[in-house]
């Protein structure tokens, strides 16, 4: 731990005591607090207002039972949550994750990160996250529907277009959002933009499906161009995962002139030296809901290797981790550096461990934290809310242009904050400070409830 400020150290120690046994949440809090050292020195008014002590505690956390009936007629029980983390700058906003690993620590870490990410977009949205320890991988369509309906029955009591607007995340795509939105609409008897990531037939926005992956590449392109006068053109790229973020990051990277040579899922990775054929990946993942392994069975010359972590041994110029938290550790980061990586842009939330981030920094790799570079998804979600409120819809080109502009703005705001607070070019510090300051000013302005 490297706190120079006694004040920040004591805040962090109190967080550790209060949240013992929640390693992901503690990791995210530590990383943000370490970045705030320069703010604490320059802004004693924010310290006096207790902003940091308040920000390390979610405003509200709801835990609930989700019971449903499987195809054999047996009753099943899962645990669901909604973490309404911070509403200083707008209604709670953040995705729902359905994965067996989901627990309170992971959702608190994601809600905390989401608060700063949403602030960075410049749009009026607070931070939230939710989900359940449900594994849809071995479930039928009917089982997924009944689970989602039961989950949404409870969630409906806590959400609303001006209160809390959930979206997708791992394990929650358009299918699951559809089942949840349908149930919400039945129970509330209103058609509002209370969920985002909806189908285009039901108030969804163009570019929402592509937003996080496209936004990641727009951000990385701006970073490359501003700092190195470079671009994606001719670069070799490795993308982990093969879900929503990974597929559309790969698509945009290829459109920008790069060659994506490897992708993965939680079982293993594929390597295709000719460049991944994304239509095959989309068929396997989006249509068949199959495993990435089958890519190598369909595309001549492609090779499948079991073990997803091995993907980081593939030589590349640009690495885009788009799967899950802590998927690149120190050893894997060193391997990437030894192989000459020059850009690492996080598409997933916190995919690099603190050791990995340190290695990238020490080796002058251009590094962008997820809360800045993966903010495109929530930015377009916010544009979806806008369109729903107006009962209007923008074209693909209009939304894409807004996304590009928002991502470039996030980069420049983070870069500018890094300069202003004496860490020029350190986007981890810049993004944390820029995201924090807007929320902090709003909290200070709104006063403390005694
Ligand atoms: P999906 O469920 O669509 O895809 C997740 C992908 O990651 C799958 O290919 C999954 O494989 C793979 N994966 C999961 N765990 C591991 C692991 N341990 N090692 C390797 N691969 C793994 O999720 P998304 O694409 O939506 O989300 C990916 C990340 O991006 C998450 O961190 C999410 O929080 C973040 N994010 C998502 C946004 C969005 O708009 N969807 C917005 C901002 C951030 P398998 O099928 O085997 O499980």
Tab-separated table of C-alpha atoms and ligand atoms in Angstrom:
chain	number	residue	atom	x	y	z
A	1	UNK	CA	0.000	0.000	0.000
A	2	UNK	CA	1.436	3.393	-0.898
A	3	UNK	CA	-0.472	6.202	0.801
A	4	UNK	CA	1.508	9.308	1.605
A	5	UNK	CA	-1.470	11.127	3.079
A	6	UNK	CA	-2.258	10.064	6.661
A	7	UNK	CA	-5.860	11.099	6.040
A	8	UNK	CA	-6.306	8.801	3.021
A	9	UNK	CA	-4.585	5.969	4.842
A	10	UNK	CA	-7.003	6.280	7.756
A	11	UNK	CA	-10.023	6.386	5.383
A	12	UNK	CA	-8.751	3.267	3.626
A	13	UNK	CA	-8.119	1.432	6.917
A	14	UNK	CA	-11.685	2.179	8.015
A	15	UNK	CA	-12.982	0.844	4.668
A	16	UNK	CA	-10.949	-2.349	5.198
A	17	UNK	CA	-12.407	-2.844	8.642
A	18	UNK	CA	-15.965	-2.231	7.551
A	19	UNK	CA	-15.739	-4.350	4.393
A	20	UNK	CA	-13.518	-7.217	5.493
A	21	UNK	CA	-13.701	-10.169	3.111
A	22	UNK	CA	-14.561	-8.020	0.065
A	23	UNK	CA	-11.282	-8.036	-1.910
A	24	UNK	CA	-12.591	-6.630	-5.214
A	25	UNK	CA	-14.244	-3.673	-3.497
A	26	UNK	CA	-11.119	-2.956	-1.436
A	27	UNK	CA	-8.925	-3.177	-4.557
A	28	UNK	CA	-11.075	-0.640	-6.419
A	29	UNK	CA	-11.235	1.736	-3.439
A	30	UNK	CA	-7.475	1.549	-2.885
A	31	UNK	CA	-6.733	2.368	-6.525
A	32	UNK	CA	-9.019	5.426	-6.508
A	33	UNK	CA	-7.850	6.710	-3.110
A	34	UNK	CA	-4.194	6.440	-4.152
A	35	UNK	CA	-5.003	8.630	-7.173
A	36	UNK	CA	-6.619	11.259	-4.974
A	37	UNK	CA	-3.421	12.221	-3.098
A	38	UNK	CA	-2.924	15.380	-5.231
A	39	UNK	CA	-6.595	16.372	-4.773
A	40	UNK	CA	-6.429	16.082	-0.997
A	41	UNK	CA	-3.539	18.552	-0.978
A	42	UNK	CA	-5.195	21.055	-3.318
A	43	UNK	CA	-8.828	20.799	-2.136
A	44	UNK	CA	-9.065	20.831	1.686
A	45	UNK	CA	-12.722	21.971	1.307
A	46	UNK	CA	-13.624	18.543	-0.099
A	47	UNK	CA	-11.830	16.816	2.760
A	48	UNK	CA	-13.725	18.974	5.265
A	49	UNK	CA	-17.046	18.095	3.601
A	50	UNK	CA	-16.301	14.393	4.208
A	51	UNK	CA	-16.752	13.607	0.517
A	52	UNK	CA	-14.315	10.691	0.430
A	53	UNK	CA	-15.716	9.047	3.575
A	54	UNK	CA	-19.190	9.293	2.030
A	55	UNK	CA	-18.079	8.017	-1.395
A	56	UNK	CA	-16.653	4.776	-0.032
A	57	UNK	CA	-20.105	3.809	1.265
A	58	UNK	CA	-22.918	2.959	-1.206
A	59	UNK	CA	-26.074	5.032	-0.712
A	60	UNK	CA	-28.244	1.926	-0.707
A	61	UNK	CA	-27.833	-1.801	-1.234
A	62	UNK	CA	-30.764	-4.120	-1.763
A	63	UNK	CA	-30.384	-7.889	-1.460
A	64	UNK	CA	-33.219	-10.222	-2.354
A	65	UNK	CA	-34.243	-13.815	-2.956
A	66	UNK	CA	-34.963	-14.840	-6.537
A	67	UNK	CA	-37.027	-18.008	-6.657
A	68	UNK	CA	-38.076	-19.616	-9.927
A	69	UNK	CA	-39.098	-23.006	-11.329
A	70	UNK	CA	-36.811	-24.998	-13.645
A	71	UNK	CA	-37.830	-27.194	-16.601
A	72	UNK	CA	-38.217	-30.241	-14.315
A	73	UNK	CA	-40.706	-28.371	-12.150
A	74	UNK	CA	-38.215	-27.985	-9.299
A	75	UNK	CA	-37.970	-24.793	-7.253
A	76	UNK	CA	-34.604	-23.015	-7.536
A	77	UNK	CA	-33.328	-20.135	-5.424
A	78	UNK	CA	-30.704	-17.515	-6.315
A	79	UNK	CA	-29.557	-14.339	-4.611
A	80	UNK	CA	-30.058	-10.981	-6.297
A	81	UNK	CA	-28.755	-7.475	-5.533
A	82	UNK	CA	-29.032	-3.878	-6.646
A	83	UNK	CA	-26.330	-1.537	-5.377
A	84	UNK	CA	-27.545	2.072	-5.738
A	85	UNK	CA	-24.130	3.524	-5.264
A	86	UNK	CA	-24.317	7.271	-5.801
A	87	UNK	CA	-26.994	9.662	-7.110
A	88	UNK	CA	-25.187	13.006	-6.768
A	89	UNK	CA	-25.195	13.801	-10.487
A	90	UNK	CA	-28.229	11.890	-11.783
A	91	UNK	CA	-30.448	8.811	-11.420
A	92	UNK	CA	-28.647	5.583	-10.521
A	93	UNK	CA	-27.377	3.931	-13.710
A	94	UNK	CA	-25.408	0.728	-14.242
A	95	UNK	CA	-25.613	-2.798	-15.553
A	96	UNK	CA	-26.875	-6.125	-14.228
A	97	UNK	CA	-24.488	-9.085	-14.131
A	98	UNK	CA	-25.678	-12.706	-14.133
A	99	UNK	CA	-22.768	-15.017	-13.333
A	100	UNK	CA	-22.156	-17.658	-10.643
A	101	UNK	CA	-19.261	-15.564	-9.243
A	102	UNK	CA	-21.483	-12.542	-8.467
A	103	UNK	CA	-21.412	-11.423	-4.826
A	104	UNK	CA	-21.704	-8.227	-2.775
A	105	UNK	CA	-17.993	-7.402	-3.092
A	106	UNK	CA	-18.002	-7.583	-6.891
A	107	UNK	CA	-21.180	-5.515	-7.215
A	108	UNK	CA	-19.926	-2.865	-4.771
A	109	UNK	CA	-16.657	-2.602	-6.700
A	110	UNK	CA	-18.580	-2.270	-9.958
A	111	UNK	CA	-21.003	0.317	-8.504
A	112	UNK	CA	-18.098	2.357	-7.112
A	113	UNK	CA	-16.289	2.319	-10.479
A	114	UNK	CA	-19.524	3.079	-12.321
A	115	UNK	CA	-19.974	6.273	-10.291
A	116	UNK	CA	-16.700	7.753	-11.607
A	117	UNK	CA	-17.178	6.328	-15.103
A	118	UNK	CA	-20.634	7.875	-15.455
A	119	UNK	CA	-19.274	11.176	-14.227
A	120	UNK	CA	-16.499	11.027	-16.847
A	121	UNK	CA	-19.043	10.753	-19.676
A	122	UNK	CA	-20.155	14.312	-18.847
A	123	UNK	CA	-23.780	13.076	-18.841
A	124	UNK	CA	-26.211	13.382	-15.881
A	125	UNK	CA	-26.133	9.806	-14.541
A	126	UNK	CA	-25.351	8.427	-11.077
A	127	UNK	CA	-23.686	5.073	-10.377
A	128	UNK	CA	-25.222	1.639	-9.708
A	129	UNK	CA	-24.733	-2.058	-10.398
A	130	UNK	CA	-26.714	-5.212	-9.751
A	131	UNK	CA	-27.154	-8.832	-10.647
A	132	UNK	CA	-27.412	-12.332	-9.292
A	133	UNK	CA	-25.372	-15.511	-8.810
A	134	UNK	CA	-27.228	-17.163	-11.687
A	135	UNK	CA	-25.521	-19.177	-14.425
A	136	UNK	CA	-27.425	-18.963	-17.691
A	137	UNK	CA	-24.905	-21.182	-19.500
A	138	UNK	CA	-26.625	-24.459	-18.716
A	139	UNK	CA	-30.203	-23.137	-18.743
A	140	UNK	CA	-32.932	-23.366	-21.371
A	141	UNK	CA	-34.507	-20.238	-22.855
A	142	UNK	CA	-37.623	-20.838	-20.718
A	143	UNK	CA	-35.554	-21.105	-17.542
A	144	UNK	CA	-33.692	-17.879	-18.343
A	145	UNK	CA	-37.026	-16.154	-18.957
A	146	UNK	CA	-38.561	-17.345	-15.685
A	147	UNK	CA	-35.456	-16.368	-13.747
A	148	UNK	CA	-35.364	-12.884	-15.334
A	149	UNK	CA	-39.066	-12.351	-14.658
A	150	UNK	CA	-38.679	-13.309	-11.002
A	151	UNK	CA	-35.591	-11.081	-10.684
A	152	UNK	CA	-37.422	-8.156	-12.320
A	153	UNK	CA	-40.478	-8.618	-10.102
A	154	UNK	CA	-38.423	-7.566	-7.084
A	155	UNK	CA	-36.251	-5.061	-8.977
A	156	UNK	CA	-39.355	-3.202	-10.191
A	157	UNK	CA	-39.958	-1.927	-6.641
A	158	UNK	CA	-36.664	-0.057	-6.657
A	159	UNK	CA	-36.192	1.322	-10.190
A	160	UNK	CA	-37.764	3.920	-12.508
A	161	UNK	CA	-36.867	6.226	-15.394
A	162	UNK	CA	-35.915	9.031	-12.967
A	163	UNK	CA	-34.751	6.791	-10.100
A	164	UNK	CA	-32.577	3.930	-11.285
A	165	UNK	CA	-32.076	2.668	-14.839
A	166	UNK	CA	-30.465	-0.808	-15.161
A	167	UNK	CA	-28.751	-2.178	-18.302
A	168	UNK	CA	-26.742	-5.268	-19.336
A	169	UNK	CA	-23.353	-6.602	-18.266
A	170	UNK	CA	-21.800	-10.085	-18.212
A	171	UNK	CA	-24.545	-12.643	-18.868
A	172	UNK	CA	-27.150	-9.970	-19.596
A	173	UNK	CA	-27.690	-9.068	-23.256
A	174	UNK	CA	-30.738	-8.042	-25.285
A	175	UNK	CA	-32.511	-11.348	-24.539
A	176	UNK	CA	-32.337	-10.933	-20.750
A	177	UNK	CA	-33.080	-7.174	-20.895
A	178	UNK	CA	-36.172	-8.037	-22.971
A	179	UNK	CA	-37.475	-10.512	-20.377
A	180	UNK	CA	-36.838	-8.057	-17.536
A	181	UNK	CA	-38.256	-5.028	-19.327
A	182	UNK	CA	-41.356	-7.019	-20.304
A	183	UNK	CA	-41.964	-7.943	-16.663
A	184	UNK	CA	-41.285	-4.383	-15.472
A	185	UNK	CA	-43.789	-3.036	-18.006
A	186	UNK	CA	-46.456	-5.552	-16.958
A	187	UNK	CA	-46.084	-4.655	-13.286
A	188	UNK	CA	-45.714	-0.891	-13.593
A	189	UNK	CA	-48.221	-0.481	-16.411
A	190	UNK	CA	-46.060	2.114	-18.118
A	191	UNK	CA	-43.664	2.244	-21.060
A	192	UNK	CA	-40.688	4.331	-20.003
A	193	UNK	CA	-36.934	4.167	-20.509
A	194	UNK	CA	-36.383	2.355	-17.215
A	195	UNK	CA	-34.034	-0.183	-18.804
A	196	UNK	CA	-31.425	0.518	-21.478
A	197	UNK	CA	-29.991	-1.936	-23.954
A	198	UNK	CA	-33.547	-2.550	-25.165
A	199	UNK	CA	-34.287	-3.991	-28.593
A	200	UNK	CA	-34.601	-1.533	-31.468
A	201	UNK	CA	-38.272	-2.600	-31.693
A	202	UNK	CA	-38.927	-1.513	-28.093
A	203	UNK	CA	-37.291	1.862	-27.607
A	204	UNK	CA	-33.650	0.759	-27.873
A	205	UNK	CA	-30.958	2.956	-29.371
A	206	UNK	CA	-28.862	2.402	-32.458
A	207	UNK	CA	-25.215	1.670	-31.558
A	208	UNK	CA	-26.001	0.465	-27.993
A	209	UNK	CA	-24.920	-3.078	-28.945
A	210	UNK	CA	-21.649	-1.816	-30.416
A	211	UNK	CA	-21.124	1.065	-27.975
A	212	UNK	CA	-18.656	-0.286	-25.415
A	213	UNK	CA	-16.385	-1.982	-27.965
A	214	UNK	CA	-16.532	0.857	-30.509
A	215	UNK	CA	-16.067	3.416	-27.728
A	216	UNK	CA	-13.005	1.547	-26.466
A	217	UNK	CA	-11.364	1.836	-29.887
A	218	UNK	CA	-12.369	5.494	-30.309
A	219	UNK	CA	-10.726	6.178	-26.949
A	220	UNK	CA	-7.577	4.194	-27.795
A	221	UNK	CA	-7.359	5.889	-31.203
A	222	UNK	CA	-7.543	9.346	-29.565
A	223	UNK	CA	-4.922	8.328	-26.990
A	224	UNK	CA	-2.588	6.995	-29.700
A	225	UNK	CA	-3.052	10.030	-31.889
A	226	UNK	CA	-2.676	12.657	-29.118
A	227	UNK	CA	0.239	11.097	-27.249
A	228	UNK	CA	2.133	9.268	-29.988
A	229	UNK	CA	0.801	10.763	-33.237
A	230	UNK	CA	-0.023	7.170	-34.149
A	231	UNK	CA	-3.149	5.101	-34.987
A	232	UNK	CA	-4.553	1.552	-35.164
A	233	UNK	CA	-3.430	1.281	-38.803
A	234	UNK	CA	-1.257	-1.828	-39.267
A	235	UNK	CA	-1.274	-2.801	-35.575
A	236	UNK	CA	-1.612	-6.400	-34.349
A	237	UNK	CA	-4.298	-6.634	-31.675
A	238	UNK	CA	-5.237	-9.237	-29.043
A	239	UNK	CA	-8.749	-9.055	-27.552
A	240	UNK	CA	-9.758	-11.238	-24.600
A	241	UNK	CA	-13.323	-12.482	-24.264
A	242	UNK	CA	-15.792	-13.022	-27.091
A	243	UNK	CA	-18.853	-11.397	-25.591
A	244	UNK	CA	-20.501	-8.089	-26.349
A	245	UNK	CA	-17.526	-5.824	-25.604
A	246	UNK	CA	-14.910	-8.076	-27.222
A	247	UNK	CA	-16.812	-8.631	-30.479
A	248	UNK	CA	-17.449	-4.950	-31.174
A	249	UNK	CA	-13.976	-3.863	-30.035
A	250	UNK	CA	-12.583	-6.350	-32.557
A	251	UNK	CA	-14.930	-5.063	-35.247
A	252	UNK	CA	-13.929	-1.412	-34.771
A	253	UNK	CA	-10.205	-2.206	-34.434
A	254	UNK	CA	-10.374	-3.995	-37.799
A	255	UNK	CA	-12.331	-1.110	-39.350
A	256	UNK	CA	-9.569	1.239	-38.156
A	257	UNK	CA	-6.950	-0.814	-40.010
A	258	UNK	CA	-5.691	-3.208	-37.316
A	259	UNK	CA	-5.476	-7.012	-37.442
A	260	UNK	CA	-7.093	-8.853	-34.511
A	261	UNK	CA	-5.318	-12.191	-34.155
A	262	UNK	CA	-6.672	-13.691	-30.910
A	263	UNK	CA	-9.907	-13.877	-28.878
A	264	UNK	CA	-11.016	-16.075	-25.961
A	265	UNK	CA	-13.746	-17.306	-23.662
A	266	UNK	CA	-13.422	-18.685	-20.149
A	267	UNK	CA	-12.276	-22.086	-21.496
A	268	UNK	CA	-9.467	-21.055	-23.881
A	269	UNK	CA	-8.361	-18.871	-26.769
A	270	UNK	CA	-8.112	-18.938	-30.548
A	271	UNK	CA	-5.224	-17.625	-32.638
A	272	UNK	CA	-5.694	-16.800	-36.306
A	273	UNK	CA	-2.640	-15.275	-37.934
A	274	UNK	CA	-4.722	-14.138	-40.920
A	275	UNK	CA	-6.931	-12.017	-38.693
A	276	UNK	CA	-10.049	-13.238	-36.893
A	277	UNK	CA	-13.114	-13.692	-39.099
A	278	UNK	CA	-15.676	-11.900	-36.937
A	279	UNK	CA	-18.695	-13.205	-38.831
A	280	UNK	CA	-17.713	-16.696	-37.648
A	281	UNK	CA	-17.300	-15.469	-34.045
A	282	UNK	CA	-20.694	-13.722	-34.160
A	283	UNK	CA	-22.339	-16.890	-35.503
A	284	UNK	CA	-20.815	-18.989	-32.700
A	285	UNK	CA	-21.373	-16.533	-29.845
A	286	UNK	CA	-24.420	-14.445	-30.748
A	287	UNK	CA	-26.473	-16.993	-32.694
A	288	UNK	CA	-25.453	-20.435	-31.404
A	289	UNK	CA	-24.330	-19.363	-27.884
A	290	UNK	CA	-21.462	-21.832	-28.380
A	291	UNK	CA	-17.799	-22.040	-27.354
A	292	UNK	CA	-14.893	-20.194	-29.011
A	293	UNK	CA	-13.146	-23.523	-29.507
A	294	UNK	CA	-15.376	-24.270	-32.487
A	295	UNK	CA	-13.822	-21.328	-34.422
A	296	UNK	CA	-10.689	-23.443	-34.947
A	297	UNK	CA	-12.856	-26.297	-36.255
A	298	UNK	CA	-14.413	-23.977	-38.862
A	299	UNK	CA	-11.559	-21.712	-39.983
A	300	UNK	CA	-8.533	-23.364	-41.621
A	301	UNK	CA	-5.211	-22.331	-40.073
A	302	UNK	CA	-6.747	-21.137	-36.788
A	303	UNK	CA	-5.470	-22.749	-33.583
A	304	UNK	CA	-7.316	-23.285	-30.292
A	305	UNK	CA	-5.424	-23.442	-26.981
A	306	UNK	CA	-7.202	-24.410	-23.733
A	307	UNK	CA	-6.732	-21.985	-20.812
A	308	UNK	CA	-7.919	-18.400	-21.259
A	309	UNK	CA	-4.970	-16.712	-19.475
A	310	UNK	CA	-2.543	-17.989	-22.114
A	311	UNK	CA	-3.901	-15.442	-24.591
A	312	UNK	CA	-1.490	-12.847	-23.141
A	313	UNK	CA	1.485	-14.820	-24.452
A	314	UNK	CA	0.445	-13.892	-28.010
A	315	UNK	CA	2.708	-11.174	-29.455
A	316	UNK	CA	0.816	-7.933	-30.149
A	317	UNK	CA	1.096	-4.138	-30.365
A	318	UNK	CA	-2.259	-3.469	-28.714
A	319	UNK	CA	-3.953	-5.509	-25.965
A	320	UNK	CA	-7.654	-5.000	-25.273
A	321	UNK	CA	-8.746	-7.009	-22.200
A	322	UNK	CA	-12.534	-7.286	-22.618
A	323	UNK	CA	-13.524	-10.309	-20.486
A	324	UNK	CA	-13.579	-9.800	-16.719
A	325	UNK	CA	-11.859	-8.373	-13.619
A	326	UNK	CA	-8.248	-9.299	-12.746
A	327	UNK	CA	-7.660	-11.239	-15.969
A	328	UNK	CA	-4.110	-9.822	-16.465
A	329	UNK	CA	-1.766	-10.363	-13.523
A	330	UNK	CA	1.805	-9.122	-13.085
A	331	UNK	CA	3.347	-12.098	-14.823
A	332	UNK	CA	1.068	-11.802	-17.841
A	333	UNK	CA	1.677	-8.034	-18.007
A	334	UNK	CA	5.425	-8.665	-18.052
A	335	UNK	CA	4.951	-11.183	-20.847
A	336	UNK	CA	3.032	-8.598	-22.893
A	337	UNK	CA	5.786	-6.023	-22.287
A	338	UNK	CA	8.522	-8.516	-23.235
A	339	UNK	CA	6.621	-9.136	-26.477
A	340	UNK	CA	6.605	-5.421	-27.285
A	341	UNK	CA	3.054	-4.297	-26.433
A	342	UNK	CA	2.732	-0.505	-26.675
A	343	UNK	CA	-0.955	0.076	-25.832
A	344	UNK	CA	-3.216	-1.577	-23.247
A	345	UNK	CA	-6.770	-0.230	-23.149
A	346	UNK	CA	-9.206	-1.803	-20.680
A	347	UNK	CA	-12.563	-2.819	-22.164
A	348	UNK	CA	-13.629	-4.861	-19.140
A	349	UNK	CA	-13.932	-3.412	-15.641
A	350	UNK	CA	-10.626	-3.648	-13.716
A	351	UNK	CA	-9.179	-6.453	-15.897
A	352	UNK	CA	-5.607	-5.590	-14.854
A	353	UNK	CA	-4.409	-6.274	-11.313
A	354	UNK	CA	-2.548	-3.439	-9.509
A	355	UNK	CA	0.751	-5.307	-10.199
A	356	UNK	CA	-0.045	-5.439	-13.913
A	357	UNK	CA	-0.854	-1.707	-14.024
A	358	UNK	CA	2.445	-0.923	-12.283
A	359	UNK	CA	4.361	-2.941	-14.869
A	360	UNK	CA	2.672	-1.109	-17.760
A	361	UNK	CA	3.405	2.265	-16.142
A	362	UNK	CA	7.041	1.382	-15.441
A	363	UNK	CA	7.537	0.333	-19.055
A	364	UNK	CA	5.857	3.416	-20.578
A	365	UNK	CA	3.028	1.403	-22.141
A	366	UNK	CA	0.070	3.661	-23.035
A	367	UNK	CA	-2.517	2.476	-20.519
A	368	UNK	CA	-6.160	3.467	-20.134
A	369	UNK	CA	-8.309	2.383	-17.171
A	370	UNK	CA	-11.695	0.806	-17.875
A	371	UNK	CA	-13.657	3.543	-16.192
A	372	UNK	CA	-12.473	5.877	-18.971
A	373	UNK	CA	-12.062	3.632	-21.993
A	374	UNK	CA	-15.137	1.410	-21.544
A	375	UNK	CA	-17.543	4.274	-20.775
A	376	UNK	CA	-19.018	4.140	-24.284
A	377	UNK	CA	-21.667	1.603	-23.261
A	378	UNK	CA	-23.129	3.696	-20.500
A	379	UNK	CA	-22.766	6.840	-22.597
A	380	UNK	CA	-25.007	5.386	-25.312
A	381	UNK	CA	-27.329	4.050	-22.605
A	382	UNK	CA	-27.676	7.626	-21.444
A	383	UNK	CA	-28.414	8.665	-25.034
A	384	UNK	CA	-31.059	5.904	-25.091
A	385	UNK	CA	-32.654	7.467	-21.968
A	386	UNK	CA	-32.608	10.817	-23.738
A	387	UNK	CA	-34.342	9.434	-26.834
A	388	UNK	CA	-36.945	7.620	-24.689
A	389	UNK	CA	-37.761	10.831	-22.807
A	390	UNK	CA	-38.185	12.675	-26.090
A	391	UNK	CA	-40.152	9.780	-27.659
A	392	UNK	CA	-37.723	10.111	-30.541
A	393	UNK	CA	-34.905	8.179	-32.103
A	394	UNK	CA	-31.617	9.197	-33.657
A	395	UNK	CA	-30.020	7.371	-36.606
A	396	UNK	CA	-27.019	5.038	-36.315
A	397	UNK	CA	-24.771	7.760	-37.745
A	398	UNK	CA	-26.028	10.378	-35.288
A	399	UNK	CA	-25.492	8.167	-32.229
A	400	UNK	CA	-22.110	6.952	-33.485
A	401	UNK	CA	-20.918	10.539	-33.986
A	402	UNK	CA	-22.036	11.461	-30.445
A	403	UNK	CA	-20.245	8.383	-29.058
A	404	UNK	CA	-17.023	9.288	-30.847
A	405	UNK	CA	-17.214	12.839	-29.516
A	406	UNK	CA	-17.915	11.656	-25.940
A	407	UNK	CA	-14.977	9.203	-25.964
A	408	UNK	CA	-12.560	11.840	-27.275
A	409	UNK	CA	-13.822	14.215	-24.583
A	410	UNK	CA	-13.288	11.617	-21.842
A	411	UNK	CA	-9.709	11.157	-23.023
A	412	UNK	CA	-8.995	14.902	-23.065
A	413	UNK	CA	-10.633	15.513	-19.668
A	414	UNK	CA	-8.631	12.698	-18.071
A	415	UNK	CA	-5.430	13.858	-19.778
A	416	UNK	CA	-6.019	17.457	-18.704
A	417	UNK	CA	-6.665	16.408	-15.077
A	418	UNK	CA	-3.426	14.409	-15.119
A	419	UNK	CA	-1.566	17.561	-16.218
A	420	UNK	CA	-3.347	19.859	-13.770
A	421	UNK	CA	-2.584	17.570	-10.846
A	422	UNK	CA	1.094	17.073	-11.772
A	423	UNK	CA	0.984	13.551	-13.271
A	424	UNK	CA	0.976	14.389	-16.968
A	425	UNK	CA	-0.082	11.456	-19.149
A	426	UNK	CA	-1.032	9.145	-16.244
A	427	UNK	CA	-4.599	8.341	-17.271
A	428	UNK	CA	-5.299	6.238	-14.164
A	429	UNK	CA	-4.767	9.281	-11.976
A	430	UNK	CA	-6.335	11.667	-14.505
A	431	UNK	CA	-9.520	9.607	-14.948
A	432	UNK	CA	-9.959	9.060	-11.222
A	433	UNK	CA	-9.520	12.756	-10.458
A	434	UNK	CA	-11.715	14.021	-13.304
A	435	UNK	CA	-14.468	11.511	-12.412
A	436	UNK	CA	-14.193	12.258	-8.704
A	437	UNK	CA	-14.252	16.065	-8.908
A	438	UNK	CA	-17.634	16.342	-10.617
A	439	UNK	CA	-19.302	13.960	-8.148
A	440	UNK	CA	-17.552	15.647	-5.221
A	441	UNK	CA	-18.680	19.149	-6.243
A	442	UNK	CA	-22.273	17.907	-6.587
A	443	UNK	CA	-22.171	16.197	-3.179
A	444	UNK	CA	-20.714	19.270	-1.501
A	445	UNK	CA	-23.328	21.495	-3.136
A	446	UNK	CA	-26.186	19.208	-1.990
A	447	UNK	CA	-25.081	19.243	1.669
A	448	UNK	CA	-24.981	16.489	4.268
A	449	UNK	CA	-28.097	14.833	5.708
A	450	UNK	CA	-27.755	14.716	9.486
B	1	LIG	P1	-20.453	-10.952	-21.979
B	1	LIG	O1	-21.168	-11.821	-21.029
B	1	LIG	O2	-21.107	-10.569	-23.254
B	1	LIG	O3	-19.043	-11.607	-22.353
B	1	LIG	C1	-18.079	-11.898	-21.405
B	1	LIG	C2	-16.970	-12.649	-22.120
B	1	LIG	O4	-15.852	-12.816	-21.240
B	1	LIG	C3	-17.381	-14.044	-22.539
B	1	LIG	O5	-16.709	-14.358	-23.731
B	1	LIG	C4	-16.886	-14.888	-21.369
B	1	LIG	O6	-16.653	-16.251	-21.699
B	1	LIG	C5	-15.572	-14.211	-21.117
B	1	LIG	N1	-15.070	-14.486	-19.764
B	1	LIG	C6	-15.713	-14.443	-18.594
B	1	LIG	N2	-14.901	-14.762	-17.586
B	1	LIG	C7	-13.705	-15.005	-18.165
B	1	LIG	C8	-12.443	-15.366	-17.670
B	1	LIG	N3	-12.240	-15.582	-16.375
B	1	LIG	N4	-11.434	-15.495	-18.558
B	1	LIG	C9	-11.628	-15.289	-19.876
B	1	LIG	N5	-12.816	-14.976	-20.390
B	1	LIG	C10	-13.827	-14.825	-19.551
B	1	LIG	O7	-20.018	-9.639	-21.144
B	1	LIG	P2	-19.632	-8.210	-21.698
B	1	LIG	O8	-18.871	-8.325	-22.945
B	1	LIG	O9	-20.841	-7.378	-21.639
B	1	LIG	O10	-18.684	-7.694	-20.505
B	1	LIG	C11	-17.284	-7.953	-20.472
B	1	LIG	C12	-16.624	-6.981	-19.504
B	1	LIG	O11	-16.873	-5.620	-19.935
B	1	LIG	C13	-17.096	-7.034	-18.068
B	1	LIG	O12	-16.028	-6.703	-17.205
B	1	LIG	C14	-18.136	-5.916	-18.006
B	1	LIG	O13	-18.327	-5.436	-16.683
B	1	LIG	C15	-17.462	-4.875	-18.870
B	1	LIG	N6	-18.345	-3.864	-19.435
B	1	LIG	C16	-19.411	-4.208	-20.210
B	1	LIG	C17	-20.205	-3.228	-20.762
B	1	LIG	C18	-21.299	-3.539	-21.698
B	1	LIG	O14	-21.857	-2.583	-22.284
B	1	LIG	N7	-21.675	-4.788	-21.922
B	1	LIG	C19	-19.979	-1.806	-20.451
B	1	LIG	C20	-18.763	-1.548	-19.701
B	1	LIG	C21	-18.024	-2.558	-19.189
B	1	LIG	P3	-17.708	-17.413	-21.252
B	1	LIG	O15	-18.761	-17.364	-22.296
B	1	LIG	O16	-16.872	-18.629	-21.267
B	1	LIG	O17	-18.202	-17.059	-19.877
